[in-house]
Structure formats: structure tokens, C-alpha cells
CSV table of C-alpha atoms in Angstrom, one decimal:
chain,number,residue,atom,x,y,z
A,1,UNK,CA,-8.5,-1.0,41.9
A,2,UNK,CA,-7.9,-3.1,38.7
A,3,UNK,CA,-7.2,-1.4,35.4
A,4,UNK,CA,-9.5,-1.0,32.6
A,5,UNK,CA,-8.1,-2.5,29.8
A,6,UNK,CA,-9.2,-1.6,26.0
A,7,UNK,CA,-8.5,-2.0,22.3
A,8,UNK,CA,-6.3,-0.5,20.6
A,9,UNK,CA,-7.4,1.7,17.2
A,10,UNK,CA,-6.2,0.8,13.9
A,11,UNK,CA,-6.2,3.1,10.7
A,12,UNK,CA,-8.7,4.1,8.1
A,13,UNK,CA,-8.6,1.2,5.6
A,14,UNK,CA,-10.1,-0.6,2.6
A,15,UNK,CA,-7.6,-3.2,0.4
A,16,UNK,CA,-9.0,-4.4,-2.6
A,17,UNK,CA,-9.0,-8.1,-1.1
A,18,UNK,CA,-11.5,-7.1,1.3
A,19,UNK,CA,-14.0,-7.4,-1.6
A,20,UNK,CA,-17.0,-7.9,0.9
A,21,UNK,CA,-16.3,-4.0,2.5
A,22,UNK,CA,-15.7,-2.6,-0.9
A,23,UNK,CA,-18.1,-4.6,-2.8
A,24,UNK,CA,-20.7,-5.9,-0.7
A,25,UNK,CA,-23.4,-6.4,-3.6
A,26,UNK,CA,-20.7,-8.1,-5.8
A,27,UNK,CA,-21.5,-12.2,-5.9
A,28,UNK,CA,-18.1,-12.9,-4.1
A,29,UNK,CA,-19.1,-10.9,-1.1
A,30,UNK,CA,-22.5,-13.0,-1.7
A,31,UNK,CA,-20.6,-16.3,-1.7
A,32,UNK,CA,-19.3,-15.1,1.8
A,33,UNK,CA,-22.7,-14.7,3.2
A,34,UNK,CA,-23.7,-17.9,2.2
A,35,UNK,CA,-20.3,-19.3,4.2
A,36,UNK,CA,-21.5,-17.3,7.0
A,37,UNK,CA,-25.0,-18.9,7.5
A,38,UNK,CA,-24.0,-22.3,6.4
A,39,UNK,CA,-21.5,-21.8,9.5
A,40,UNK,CA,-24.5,-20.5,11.8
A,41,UNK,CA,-26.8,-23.5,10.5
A,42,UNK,CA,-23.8,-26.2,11.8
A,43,UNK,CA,-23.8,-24.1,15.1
A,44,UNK,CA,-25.5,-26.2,18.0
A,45,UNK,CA,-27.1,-25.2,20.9
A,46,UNK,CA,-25.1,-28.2,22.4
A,47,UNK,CA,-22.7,-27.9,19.6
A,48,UNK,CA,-21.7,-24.4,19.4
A,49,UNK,CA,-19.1,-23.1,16.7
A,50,UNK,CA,-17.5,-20.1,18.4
A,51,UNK,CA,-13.2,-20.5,17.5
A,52,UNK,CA,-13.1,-21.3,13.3
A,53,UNK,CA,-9.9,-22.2,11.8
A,54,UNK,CA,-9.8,-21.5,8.2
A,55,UNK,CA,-6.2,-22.8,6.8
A,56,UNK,CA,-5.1,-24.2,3.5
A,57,UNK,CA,-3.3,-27.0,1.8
A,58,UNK,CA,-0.8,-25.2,0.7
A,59,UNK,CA,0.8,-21.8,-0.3
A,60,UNK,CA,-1.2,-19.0,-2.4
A,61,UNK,CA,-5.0,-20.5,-1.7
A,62,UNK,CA,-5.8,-17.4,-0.3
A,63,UNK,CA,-6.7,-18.6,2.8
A,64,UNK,CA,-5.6,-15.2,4.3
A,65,UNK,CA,-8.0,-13.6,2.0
A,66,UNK,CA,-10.8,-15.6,2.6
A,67,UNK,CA,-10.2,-15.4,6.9
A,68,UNK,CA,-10.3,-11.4,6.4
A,69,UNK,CA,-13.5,-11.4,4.5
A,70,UNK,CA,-15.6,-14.5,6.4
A,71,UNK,CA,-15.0,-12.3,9.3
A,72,UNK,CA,-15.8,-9.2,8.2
A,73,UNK,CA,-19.5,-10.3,6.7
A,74,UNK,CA,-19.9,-12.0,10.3
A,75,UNK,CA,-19.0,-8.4,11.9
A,76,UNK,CA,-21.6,-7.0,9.7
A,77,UNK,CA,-24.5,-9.3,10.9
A,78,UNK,CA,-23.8,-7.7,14.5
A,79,UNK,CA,-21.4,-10.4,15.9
A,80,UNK,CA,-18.7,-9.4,17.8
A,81,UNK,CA,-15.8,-10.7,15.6
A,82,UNK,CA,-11.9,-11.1,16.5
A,83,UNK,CA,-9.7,-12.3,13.3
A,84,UNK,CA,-6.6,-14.0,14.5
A,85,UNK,CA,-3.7,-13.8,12.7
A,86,UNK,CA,-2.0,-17.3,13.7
A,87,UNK,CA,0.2,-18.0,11.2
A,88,UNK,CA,3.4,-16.4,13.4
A,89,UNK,CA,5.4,-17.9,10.3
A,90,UNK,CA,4.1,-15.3,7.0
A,91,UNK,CA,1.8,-13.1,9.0
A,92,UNK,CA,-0.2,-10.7,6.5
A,93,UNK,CA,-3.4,-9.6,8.4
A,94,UNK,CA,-1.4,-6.6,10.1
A,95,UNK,CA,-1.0,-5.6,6.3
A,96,UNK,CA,-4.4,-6.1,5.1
A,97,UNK,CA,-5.9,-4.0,7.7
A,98,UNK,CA,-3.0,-1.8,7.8
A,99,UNK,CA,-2.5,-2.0,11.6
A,100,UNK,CA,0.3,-1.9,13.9
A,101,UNK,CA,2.4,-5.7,14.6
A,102,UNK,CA,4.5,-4.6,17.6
A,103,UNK,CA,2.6,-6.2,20.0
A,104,UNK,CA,0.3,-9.5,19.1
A,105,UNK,CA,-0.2,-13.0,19.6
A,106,UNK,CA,2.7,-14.0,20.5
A,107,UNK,CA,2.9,-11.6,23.2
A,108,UNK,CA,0.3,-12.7,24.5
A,109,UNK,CA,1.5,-16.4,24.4
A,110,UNK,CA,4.6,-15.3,25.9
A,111,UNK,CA,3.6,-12.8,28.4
A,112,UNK,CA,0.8,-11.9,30.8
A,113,UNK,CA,-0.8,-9.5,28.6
A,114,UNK,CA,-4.4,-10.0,27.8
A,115,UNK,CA,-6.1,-10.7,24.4
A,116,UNK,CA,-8.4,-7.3,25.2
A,117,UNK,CA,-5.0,-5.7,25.5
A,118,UNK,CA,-3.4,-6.8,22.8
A,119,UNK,CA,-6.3,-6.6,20.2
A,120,UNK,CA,-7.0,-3.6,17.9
A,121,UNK,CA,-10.2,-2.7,16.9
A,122,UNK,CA,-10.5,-2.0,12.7
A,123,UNK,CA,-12.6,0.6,11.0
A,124,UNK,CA,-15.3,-2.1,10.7
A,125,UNK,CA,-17.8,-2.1,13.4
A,126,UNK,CA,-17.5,-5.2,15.8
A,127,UNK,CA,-14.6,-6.3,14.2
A,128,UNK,CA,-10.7,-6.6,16.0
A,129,UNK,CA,-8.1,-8.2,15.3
A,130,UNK,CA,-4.8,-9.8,17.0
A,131,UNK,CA,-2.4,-9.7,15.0
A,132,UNK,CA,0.5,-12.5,15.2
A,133,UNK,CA,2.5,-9.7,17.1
A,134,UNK,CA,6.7,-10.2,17.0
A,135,UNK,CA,8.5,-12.9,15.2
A,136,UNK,CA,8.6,-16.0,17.7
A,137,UNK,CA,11.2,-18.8,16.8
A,138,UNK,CA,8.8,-21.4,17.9
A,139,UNK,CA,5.4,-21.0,16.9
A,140,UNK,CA,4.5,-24.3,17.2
A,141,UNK,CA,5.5,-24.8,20.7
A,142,UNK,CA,3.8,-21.8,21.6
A,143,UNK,CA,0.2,-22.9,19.7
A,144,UNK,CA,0.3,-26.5,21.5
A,145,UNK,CA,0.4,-24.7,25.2
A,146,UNK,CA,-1.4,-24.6,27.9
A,147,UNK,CA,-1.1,-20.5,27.5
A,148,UNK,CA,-2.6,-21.0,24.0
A,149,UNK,CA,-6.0,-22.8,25.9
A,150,UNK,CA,-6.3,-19.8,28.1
A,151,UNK,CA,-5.8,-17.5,25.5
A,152,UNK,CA,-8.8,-19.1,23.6
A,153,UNK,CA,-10.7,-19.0,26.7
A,154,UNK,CA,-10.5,-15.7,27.0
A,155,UNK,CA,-11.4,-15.0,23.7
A,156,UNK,CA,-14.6,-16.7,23.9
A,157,UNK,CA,-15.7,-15.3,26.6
A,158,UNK,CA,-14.9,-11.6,24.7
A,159,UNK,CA,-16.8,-12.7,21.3
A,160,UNK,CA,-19.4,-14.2,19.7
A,161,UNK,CA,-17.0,-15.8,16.5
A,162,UNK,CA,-12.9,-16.1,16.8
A,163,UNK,CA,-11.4,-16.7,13.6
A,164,UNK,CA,-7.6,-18.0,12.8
A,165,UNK,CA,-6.0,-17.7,10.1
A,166,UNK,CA,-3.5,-20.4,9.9
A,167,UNK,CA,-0.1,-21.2,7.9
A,168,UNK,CA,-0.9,-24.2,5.7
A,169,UNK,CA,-1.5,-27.3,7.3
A,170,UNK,CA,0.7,-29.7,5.1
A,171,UNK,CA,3.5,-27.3,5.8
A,172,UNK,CA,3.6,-27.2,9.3
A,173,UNK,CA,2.2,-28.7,12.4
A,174,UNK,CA,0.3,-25.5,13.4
A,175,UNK,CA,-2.9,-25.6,11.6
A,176,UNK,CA,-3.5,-29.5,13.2
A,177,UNK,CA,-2.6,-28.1,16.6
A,178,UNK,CA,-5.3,-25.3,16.0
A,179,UNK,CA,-7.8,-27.3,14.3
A,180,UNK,CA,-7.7,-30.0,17.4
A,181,UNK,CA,-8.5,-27.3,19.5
A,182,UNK,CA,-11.3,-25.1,17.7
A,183,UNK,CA,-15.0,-25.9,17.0
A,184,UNK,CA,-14.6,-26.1,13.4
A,185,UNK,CA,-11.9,-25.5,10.8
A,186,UNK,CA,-12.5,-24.9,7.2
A,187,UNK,CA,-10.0,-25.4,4.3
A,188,UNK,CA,-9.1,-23.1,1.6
A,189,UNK,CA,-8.3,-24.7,-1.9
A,190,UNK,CA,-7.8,-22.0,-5.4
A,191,UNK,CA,-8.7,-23.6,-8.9
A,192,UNK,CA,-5.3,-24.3,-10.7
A,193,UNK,CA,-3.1,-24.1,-7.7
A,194,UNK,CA,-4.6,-26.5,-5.3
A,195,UNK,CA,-3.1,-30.1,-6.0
A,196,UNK,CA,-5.1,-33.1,-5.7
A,197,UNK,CA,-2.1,-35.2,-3.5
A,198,UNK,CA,-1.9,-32.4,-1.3
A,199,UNK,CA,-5.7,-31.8,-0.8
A,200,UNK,CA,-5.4,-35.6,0.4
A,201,UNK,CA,-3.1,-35.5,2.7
A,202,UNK,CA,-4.6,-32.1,4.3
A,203,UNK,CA,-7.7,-33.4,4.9
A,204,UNK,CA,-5.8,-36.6,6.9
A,205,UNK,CA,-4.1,-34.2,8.8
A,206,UNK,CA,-7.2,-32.7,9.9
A,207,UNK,CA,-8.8,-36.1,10.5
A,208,UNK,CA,-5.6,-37.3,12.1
A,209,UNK,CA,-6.2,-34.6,15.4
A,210,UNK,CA,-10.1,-35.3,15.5
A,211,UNK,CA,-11.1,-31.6,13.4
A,212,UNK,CA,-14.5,-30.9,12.8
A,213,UNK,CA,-14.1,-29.9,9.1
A,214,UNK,CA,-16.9,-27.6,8.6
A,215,UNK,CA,-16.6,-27.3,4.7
A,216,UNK,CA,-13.9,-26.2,1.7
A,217,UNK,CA,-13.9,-22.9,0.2
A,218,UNK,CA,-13.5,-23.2,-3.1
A,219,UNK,CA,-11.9,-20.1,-4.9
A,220,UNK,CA,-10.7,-18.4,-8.1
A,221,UNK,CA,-13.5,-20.8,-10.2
A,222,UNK,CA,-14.6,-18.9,-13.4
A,223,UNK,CA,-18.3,-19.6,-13.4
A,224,UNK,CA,-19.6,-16.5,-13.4
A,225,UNK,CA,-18.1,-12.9,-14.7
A,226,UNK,CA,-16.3,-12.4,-11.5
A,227,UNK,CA,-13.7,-14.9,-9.8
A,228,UNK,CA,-15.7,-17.1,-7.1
A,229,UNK,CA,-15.7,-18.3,-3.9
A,230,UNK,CA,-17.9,-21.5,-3.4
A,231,UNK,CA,-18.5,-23.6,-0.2
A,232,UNK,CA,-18.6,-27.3,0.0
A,233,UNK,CA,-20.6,-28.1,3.2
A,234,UNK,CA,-19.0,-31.4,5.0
């Protein structure tokens, strides 16, 4: 008889960067919803956009941010949702939604254990998360398997939208191993941080593996009272 296998339970928990649970009115948790259904409107019937990859050009985009509320405002329009955390390198989504790390994505990736085993559901409904689980010394390696195709496999077939949140692709190889693999990717740039050379040569990298770049998210812009988040369809 085979085992039943269920999520694990994560704390009670609202961070102020999770503007779209504490703030849902506010016009940054509006700019989310607008990500949201520009996302749904790219989805195909023969086309389908299932496994999103939202990275960065660099360091401090808040790419993290923007992965924690995108799925969040999908989990509220009654999708079952799983946020990834794949950036094994500077994981922060165990923190944001205060959960436990000891066991994650690269257990899975390195072990037998399932994604439905390994996952933790949050406090918001239809939403879980896998976090990036123990330190691994080679993330990369680990991302580019044939492990990693089963793992999103599985995840599919468990969700209606996978998100990963990914280390910066100029700074690593992940992101473009991710990004070949997913339905979509979208890129995170922040007003006064982003740099134009490096903007460049992320969307190469992108095009370089074949990525269907959905759009940019374009944060921290000051036109209106609060600090924005605007998308650039591709």
C-alpha cells in the first residue's frame, strides 16, 4: 500500500514585502494583477505558460520580492500556486514566509523525495512553496539535470502555475538553465540600480538558451505616491 504523501504547514505570517497580502487595494498590489492577467493573456491553449521564471540582472532588483507577490495574487485568483525558491546560492523565500529550510529543493534534486513531500503549504490559500532546502556546492549542476526535468514534471502535474525565483542571470549560469527549460521567464530591473550594460547582456543570455521572455517588471519608479511596479509586455 503506497504512502500518502502531504505538505508540510508553515507559520502564521505577513512581511511587509508581501505588499499584495497586506495591501491588496494599494496600486503596487494592482500593478501585480495586471502582471498576472497579462501572463494569463500570453497563455495558449497550444502554448500554455504553467513553470515562470522571474530573475534579474543583477543584485538588489528585487526579483525575490516580486516572485513572492506574482504568486501570491495568482494564489488568490484560485490557482494552485507553488513559489520555488531556486536560487540555492542567496535563498530568502524561507525567510519571507518564515518557514522551515531543512529540507527543499535541493533534496529533492539530490534524493528521491518528492516535490509534494518536500513542499510547505503557507498561510495563503493555494499557495506552497519549496524552498531551496540545504546549501548544495553545485547548484548549477544540479539545475541542468535530468533530476531537475522530473522534478518540473512533477510539479506541473501538482499545479496550475510554478514559479522560480532565480539568482541573477548575469551572475551565474542558473537562471539561463532555468529559463531554457520553463514556459516563460520574466526579468526584474529597479529604477537607479538596474544598469543599462547589464540589462544588455541579460536579455542575450536569455535569448542565447531560446527563453520565451514574457515581459520586464519594472520597479521602485516614482510615478505615483507609492513606489511602482510596472510591466513591459514582450
Amino acid at each position: 500500500m503506497s504512502k500518502k504523501h502531504t505538505e508540510r504547514k508553515g507559520t502564521q505570517t505577513h512581511p511587509v514585502s508581501l505588499i499584495t497580502l497586506i495591501d491588496p487595494s494599494s496600486p503596487i498590489s494592482e500593478q501585480f494583477r495586471t502582471i498576472r492577467t497579462n501572463i494569463q493573456f500570453a497563455s495558449s491553449a497550444d502554448r500554455q505558460i504553467k513553470t515562470i521564471v522571474v530573475t534579474s540582472s543583477g543584485p538588489g532588483e528585487g526579483k525575490s520580492t516580486s516572485s513572492a507577490n506574482l504568486a501570491i495574487v495568482f494564489a488568490k485568483s484560485g490557482q494552485r500556486v507553488l513559489l520555488v525558491d531556486a536560487d540555492m546560492r542567496k535563498p530568502t523565500v524561507y525567510k519571507t514566509f518564515k518557514l522551515s529550510n531543512e529540507v527543499g529543493l535541493s533534496t529533492v534534486l539530490s534524493t528521491q523525495k518528492s516535490v509534494l513531500e518536500a513542499a510547505q503549504q503557507t498561510t495563503v490559500e493555494n499557495l506552497s512553496v519549496l524552498t531551496s532546502g540545504p546549501k548544495a556546492p553545485n547548484p548549477s549542476e544540479l539545475l541542468g539535470s535530468a533530476r531537475m526535468d522530473q522534478v518540473i514534471d512533477e510539479a506541473r502535474n501538482l499545479y496550475d502555475i510554478v514559479i522560480f525565483d532565480m539568482p541573477p542571470v548575469v551572475a551565474v549560469t542558473d537562471a539561463q538553465i532555468m529559463a531554457s527549460k520553463a514556459d516563460g521567464t520574466v526579468l526584474v530591473i529597479r529604477e537607479n540600480v538596474s544598469r543599462k550594460e547589464s540589462l544588455v547582456k541579460a536579455r542575450d543570455l536569455l535569448k542565447m538558451v531560446g527563453a520565451r521572455v514574457l515581459g520586464v517588471v519594472y520597479n521602485g519608479a516614482h510615478h505615483t505616491k507609492d513606489q511602482g511596479y510596472y510591466y513591459y509586455s514582450n
